[in-house]
Coordinates of C-alpha atoms in Angstrom, one line a residue:
X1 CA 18.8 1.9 -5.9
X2 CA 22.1 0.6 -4.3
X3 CA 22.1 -1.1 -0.9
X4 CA 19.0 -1.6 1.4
X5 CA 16.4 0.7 1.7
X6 CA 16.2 1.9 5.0
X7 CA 13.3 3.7 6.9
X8 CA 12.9 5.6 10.0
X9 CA 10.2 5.0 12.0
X10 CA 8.7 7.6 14.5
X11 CA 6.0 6.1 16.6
X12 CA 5.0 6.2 20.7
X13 CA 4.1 2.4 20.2
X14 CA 7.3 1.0 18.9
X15 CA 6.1 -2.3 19.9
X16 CA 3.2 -2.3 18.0
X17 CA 5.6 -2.7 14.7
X18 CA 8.1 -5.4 16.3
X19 CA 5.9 -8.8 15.8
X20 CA 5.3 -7.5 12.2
X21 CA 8.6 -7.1 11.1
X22 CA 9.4 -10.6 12.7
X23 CA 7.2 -12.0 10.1
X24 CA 7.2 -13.6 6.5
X25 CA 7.8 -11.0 3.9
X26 CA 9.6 -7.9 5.8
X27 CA 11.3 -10.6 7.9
X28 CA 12.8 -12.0 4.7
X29 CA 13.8 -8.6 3.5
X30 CA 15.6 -7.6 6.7
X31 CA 17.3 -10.6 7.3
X32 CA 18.9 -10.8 3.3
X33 CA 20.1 -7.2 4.1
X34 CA 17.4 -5.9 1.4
X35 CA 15.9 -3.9 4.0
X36 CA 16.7 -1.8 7.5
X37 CA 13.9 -0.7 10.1
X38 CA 15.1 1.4 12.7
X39 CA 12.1 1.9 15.2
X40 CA 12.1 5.5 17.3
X41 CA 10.0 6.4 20.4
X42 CA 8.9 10.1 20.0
X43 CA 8.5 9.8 23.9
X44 CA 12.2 9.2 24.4
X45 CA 13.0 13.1 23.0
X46 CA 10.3 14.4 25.7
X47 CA 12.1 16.3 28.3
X48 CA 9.6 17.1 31.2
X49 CA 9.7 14.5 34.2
X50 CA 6.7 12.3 32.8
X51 CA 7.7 12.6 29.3
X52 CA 4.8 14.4 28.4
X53 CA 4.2 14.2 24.3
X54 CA 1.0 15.5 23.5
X55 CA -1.3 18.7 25.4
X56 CA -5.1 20.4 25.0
X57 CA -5.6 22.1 22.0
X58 CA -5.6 26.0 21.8
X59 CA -9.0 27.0 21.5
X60 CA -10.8 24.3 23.2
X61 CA -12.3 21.2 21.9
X62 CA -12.0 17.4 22.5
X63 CA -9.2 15.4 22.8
X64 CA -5.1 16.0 22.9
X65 CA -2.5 17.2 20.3
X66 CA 0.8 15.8 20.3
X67 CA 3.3 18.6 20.8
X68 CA 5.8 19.8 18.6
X69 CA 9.2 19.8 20.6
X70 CA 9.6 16.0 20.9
X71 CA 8.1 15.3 17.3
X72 CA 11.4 17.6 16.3
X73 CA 14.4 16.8 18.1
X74 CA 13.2 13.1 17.5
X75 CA 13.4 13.4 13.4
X76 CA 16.2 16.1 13.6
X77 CA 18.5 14.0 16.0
X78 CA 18.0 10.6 14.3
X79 CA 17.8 12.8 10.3
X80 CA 19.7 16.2 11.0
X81 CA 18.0 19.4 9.9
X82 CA 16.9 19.9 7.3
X83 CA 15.9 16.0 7.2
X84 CA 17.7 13.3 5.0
X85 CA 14.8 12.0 3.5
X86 CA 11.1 12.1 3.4
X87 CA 9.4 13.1 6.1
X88 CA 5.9 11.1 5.7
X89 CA 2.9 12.0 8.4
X90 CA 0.9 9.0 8.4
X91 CA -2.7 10.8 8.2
X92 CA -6.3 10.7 6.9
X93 CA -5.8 14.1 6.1
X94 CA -3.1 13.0 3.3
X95 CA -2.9 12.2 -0.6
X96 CA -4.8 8.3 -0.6
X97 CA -2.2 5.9 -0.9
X98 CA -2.4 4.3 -4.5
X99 CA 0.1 1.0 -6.1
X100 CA 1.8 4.6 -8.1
X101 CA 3.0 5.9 -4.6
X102 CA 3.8 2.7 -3.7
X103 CA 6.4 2.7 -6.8
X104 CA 7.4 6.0 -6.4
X105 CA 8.5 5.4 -2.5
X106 CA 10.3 2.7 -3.5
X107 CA 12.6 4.4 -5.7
X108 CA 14.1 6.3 -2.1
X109 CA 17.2 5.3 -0.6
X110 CA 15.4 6.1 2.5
X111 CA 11.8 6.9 4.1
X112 CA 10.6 8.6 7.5
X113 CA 7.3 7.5 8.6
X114 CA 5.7 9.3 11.0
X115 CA 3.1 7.9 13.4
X116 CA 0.5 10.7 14.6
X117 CA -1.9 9.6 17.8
X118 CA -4.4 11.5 19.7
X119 CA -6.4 14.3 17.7
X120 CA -3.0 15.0 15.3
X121 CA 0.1 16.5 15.1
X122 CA 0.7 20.4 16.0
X123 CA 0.5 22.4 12.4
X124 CA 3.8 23.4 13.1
X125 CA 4.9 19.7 12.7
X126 CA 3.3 19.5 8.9
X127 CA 4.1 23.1 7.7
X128 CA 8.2 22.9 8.8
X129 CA 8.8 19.4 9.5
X130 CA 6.9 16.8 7.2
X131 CA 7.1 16.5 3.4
X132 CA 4.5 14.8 2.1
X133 CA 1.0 13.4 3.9
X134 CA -0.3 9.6 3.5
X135 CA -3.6 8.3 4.0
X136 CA -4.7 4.6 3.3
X137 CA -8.2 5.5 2.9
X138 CA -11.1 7.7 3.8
X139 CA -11.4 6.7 7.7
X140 CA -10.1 7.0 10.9
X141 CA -8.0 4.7 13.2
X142 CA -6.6 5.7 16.6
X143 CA -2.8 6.2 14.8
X144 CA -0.2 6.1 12.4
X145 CA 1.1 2.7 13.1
X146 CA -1.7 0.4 11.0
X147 CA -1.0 2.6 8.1
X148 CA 2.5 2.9 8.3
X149 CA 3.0 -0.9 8.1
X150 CA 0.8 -0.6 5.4
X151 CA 3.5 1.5 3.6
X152 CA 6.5 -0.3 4.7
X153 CA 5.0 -4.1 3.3
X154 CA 3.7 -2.4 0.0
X155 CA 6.9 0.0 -0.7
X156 CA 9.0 -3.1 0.2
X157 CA 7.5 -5.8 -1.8
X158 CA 8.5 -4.1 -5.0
X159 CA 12.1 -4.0 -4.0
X160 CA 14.6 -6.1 -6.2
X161 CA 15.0 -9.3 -4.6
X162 CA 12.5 -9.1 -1.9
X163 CA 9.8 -11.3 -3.6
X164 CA 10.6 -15.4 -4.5
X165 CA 8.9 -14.7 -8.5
X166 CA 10.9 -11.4 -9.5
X167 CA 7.5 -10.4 -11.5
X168 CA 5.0 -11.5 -8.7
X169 CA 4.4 -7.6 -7.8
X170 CA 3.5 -6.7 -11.3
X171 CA 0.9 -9.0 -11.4
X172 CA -0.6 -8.2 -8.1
X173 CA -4.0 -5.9 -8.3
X174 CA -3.5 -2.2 -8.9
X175 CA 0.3 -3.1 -10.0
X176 CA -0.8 -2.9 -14.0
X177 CA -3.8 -0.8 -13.4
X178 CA -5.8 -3.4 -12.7
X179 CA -7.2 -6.0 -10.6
X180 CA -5.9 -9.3 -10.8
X181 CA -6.7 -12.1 -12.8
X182 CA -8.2 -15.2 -10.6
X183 CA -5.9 -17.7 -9.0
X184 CA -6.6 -21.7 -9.1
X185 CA -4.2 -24.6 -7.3
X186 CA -4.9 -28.1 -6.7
X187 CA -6.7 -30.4 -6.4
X188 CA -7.8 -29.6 -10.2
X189 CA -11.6 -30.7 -9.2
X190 CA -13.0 -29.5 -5.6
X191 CA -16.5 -30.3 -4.7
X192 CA -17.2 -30.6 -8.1
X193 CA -15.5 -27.1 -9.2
X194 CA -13.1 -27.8 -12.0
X195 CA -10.2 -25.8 -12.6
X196 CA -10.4 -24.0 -15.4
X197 CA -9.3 -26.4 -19.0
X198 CA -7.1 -23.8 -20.4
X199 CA -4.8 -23.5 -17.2
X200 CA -4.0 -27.4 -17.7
X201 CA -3.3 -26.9 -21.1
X202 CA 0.5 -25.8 -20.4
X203 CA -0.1 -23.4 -24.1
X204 CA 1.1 -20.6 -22.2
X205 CA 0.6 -18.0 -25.4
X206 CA -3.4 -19.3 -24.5
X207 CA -3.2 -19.0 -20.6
X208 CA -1.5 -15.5 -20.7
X209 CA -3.8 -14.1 -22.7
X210 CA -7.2 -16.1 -20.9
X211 CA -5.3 -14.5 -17.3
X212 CA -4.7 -10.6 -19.3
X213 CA -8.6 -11.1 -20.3
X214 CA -9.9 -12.2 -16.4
X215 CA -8.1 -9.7 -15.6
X216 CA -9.7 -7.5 -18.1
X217 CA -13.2 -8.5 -17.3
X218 CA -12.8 -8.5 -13.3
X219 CA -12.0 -4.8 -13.3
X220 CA -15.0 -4.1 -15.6
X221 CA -16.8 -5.8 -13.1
X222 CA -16.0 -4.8 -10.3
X223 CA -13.9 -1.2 -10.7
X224 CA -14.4 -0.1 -14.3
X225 CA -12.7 3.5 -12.9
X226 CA -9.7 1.8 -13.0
X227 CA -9.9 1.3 -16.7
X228 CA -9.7 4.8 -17.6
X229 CA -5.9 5.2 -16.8
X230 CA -4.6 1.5 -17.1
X231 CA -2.3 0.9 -19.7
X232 CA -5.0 -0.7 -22.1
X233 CA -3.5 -2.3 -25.7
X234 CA -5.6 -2.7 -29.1
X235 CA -6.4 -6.2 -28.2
X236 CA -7.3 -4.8 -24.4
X237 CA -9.6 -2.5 -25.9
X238 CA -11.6 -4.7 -28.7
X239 CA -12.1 -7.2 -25.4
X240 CA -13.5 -5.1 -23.6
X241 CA -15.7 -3.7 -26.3
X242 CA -16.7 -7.6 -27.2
X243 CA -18.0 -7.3 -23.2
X244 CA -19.9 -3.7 -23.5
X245 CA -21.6 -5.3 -27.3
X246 CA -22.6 -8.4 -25.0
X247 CA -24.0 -6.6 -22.5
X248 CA -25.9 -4.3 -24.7
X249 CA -27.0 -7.2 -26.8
X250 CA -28.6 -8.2 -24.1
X251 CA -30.4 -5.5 -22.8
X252 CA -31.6 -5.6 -26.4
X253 CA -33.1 -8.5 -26.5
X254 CA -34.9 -8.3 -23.1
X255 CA -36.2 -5.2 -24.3
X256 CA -38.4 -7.0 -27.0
X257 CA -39.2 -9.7 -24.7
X258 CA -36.8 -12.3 -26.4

């Protein structure tokens, strides 16, 4: 990808995004040109006198649905129609955002994000306007915005340049498949808790492999789903094997009272 990634933000809180993208990483990545946010007020394509965006649902129920007509001429005017680019709805009702999408997004030139409020979006809005749903996990928050910046910082992290260590997003959790191996700075003894011996070693054949095995073991631990699609190797395998023998060696013995 050639140039900064730019995305298109569609949100009746604008605001809520500005002290985010004044800070650390996405400031960073706007300032080197690596990035463009463009933020865009659905309210400002409302045309009634009190720029209404959002009205009771047909049928009856609880709450408000923002309308259609401002949702439209806001991503058309700033995207032309058809759209540009993705169209995102930030909602719970979308695919679960994953590390995968993450990489995927990040191969676009450009991404719309947009913010719903209220009890949703009109259908009209997913079926003819969006392209793809989002959701950052099975709950609910009153909007878009949250998850949206949770998109933006992930999606732009793994962009050439963004990041001081050019490989520090592939080690991240989730990045290989799996979570990530334990982290240790100085002082090299704390309340009595050493550092590890291997990471003061500076054999870094020994402490790449000690970090692939934490690595290993923490997901086993702690999300042995994860294990089932991660890139796993020979060596990866007869480790965790060693840890599934240990285990059931031990069960063993208890067993017969030893």
């Amino acid at each position: 990808m050639n140039g900064a990634q730019r995305y298109e933000i569609f949100t009746l809180f604008p605001q809520v995004f500005e002290p985010y993208l004044e800070t650390s990483i996405l400031q960073r990545a706007r300032q080197r040109g690596l990035v463009e946010v463009h933020l865009h007020n659905i309210r400002d394509w409302a045309t009634d006198r009190h720029h209404t965006t959002d009205d009771l649902p047909y049928g009856g129920g609880g709450g408000m649905v923002m309308k259609p007509e401002p949702i439209f001429a806001a991503v058309e005017s700033v995207l032309g129609n058809p759209p540009t680019c993705p169209v995102i709805l930030m909602t719970p009702q979308g695919r679960v955002f994953t590390q995968k999408i993450a990489q995927e997004l990040a191969q676009q030139p450009a991404l719309a994000l947009l913010c719903g409020r209220y009890e949703g979006v009109d259908e009209r809005v997913r079926q003819h306007l969006v392209t793809d749903e989002i959701s950052i996990g099975d709950y609910v928050l009153s909007g878009g915005e949250l998850p949206a910046l949770t998109v933006l910082e992930a999606v732009t992290r793994l962009l050439p340049g963004v990041l001081g260590d050019p490989d520090g997003a592939w080690d991240d959790s989730h990045a290989m498949g799996l979570l990530e191996y334990p982290h240790y700075t100085r002082p090299p003894a704390f309340r009595g808790w050493e550092v590890p011996e291997i990471l003061l070693s500076g054999d870094h054949g020994r402490i790449s492999r000690w970090r692939r095995e934490q690595a290993l073991l923490r997901t086993w631990q702690r999300r042995p789903d994860l294990l089932d699609n991660a890139p796993l190797t020979e060596e990866d395998h007869e480790y965790l094997n060693s840890l599934r023998e240990n285990i059931n060696g031990t069960r063993t013995s208890t067993d017969r009272g030893g």
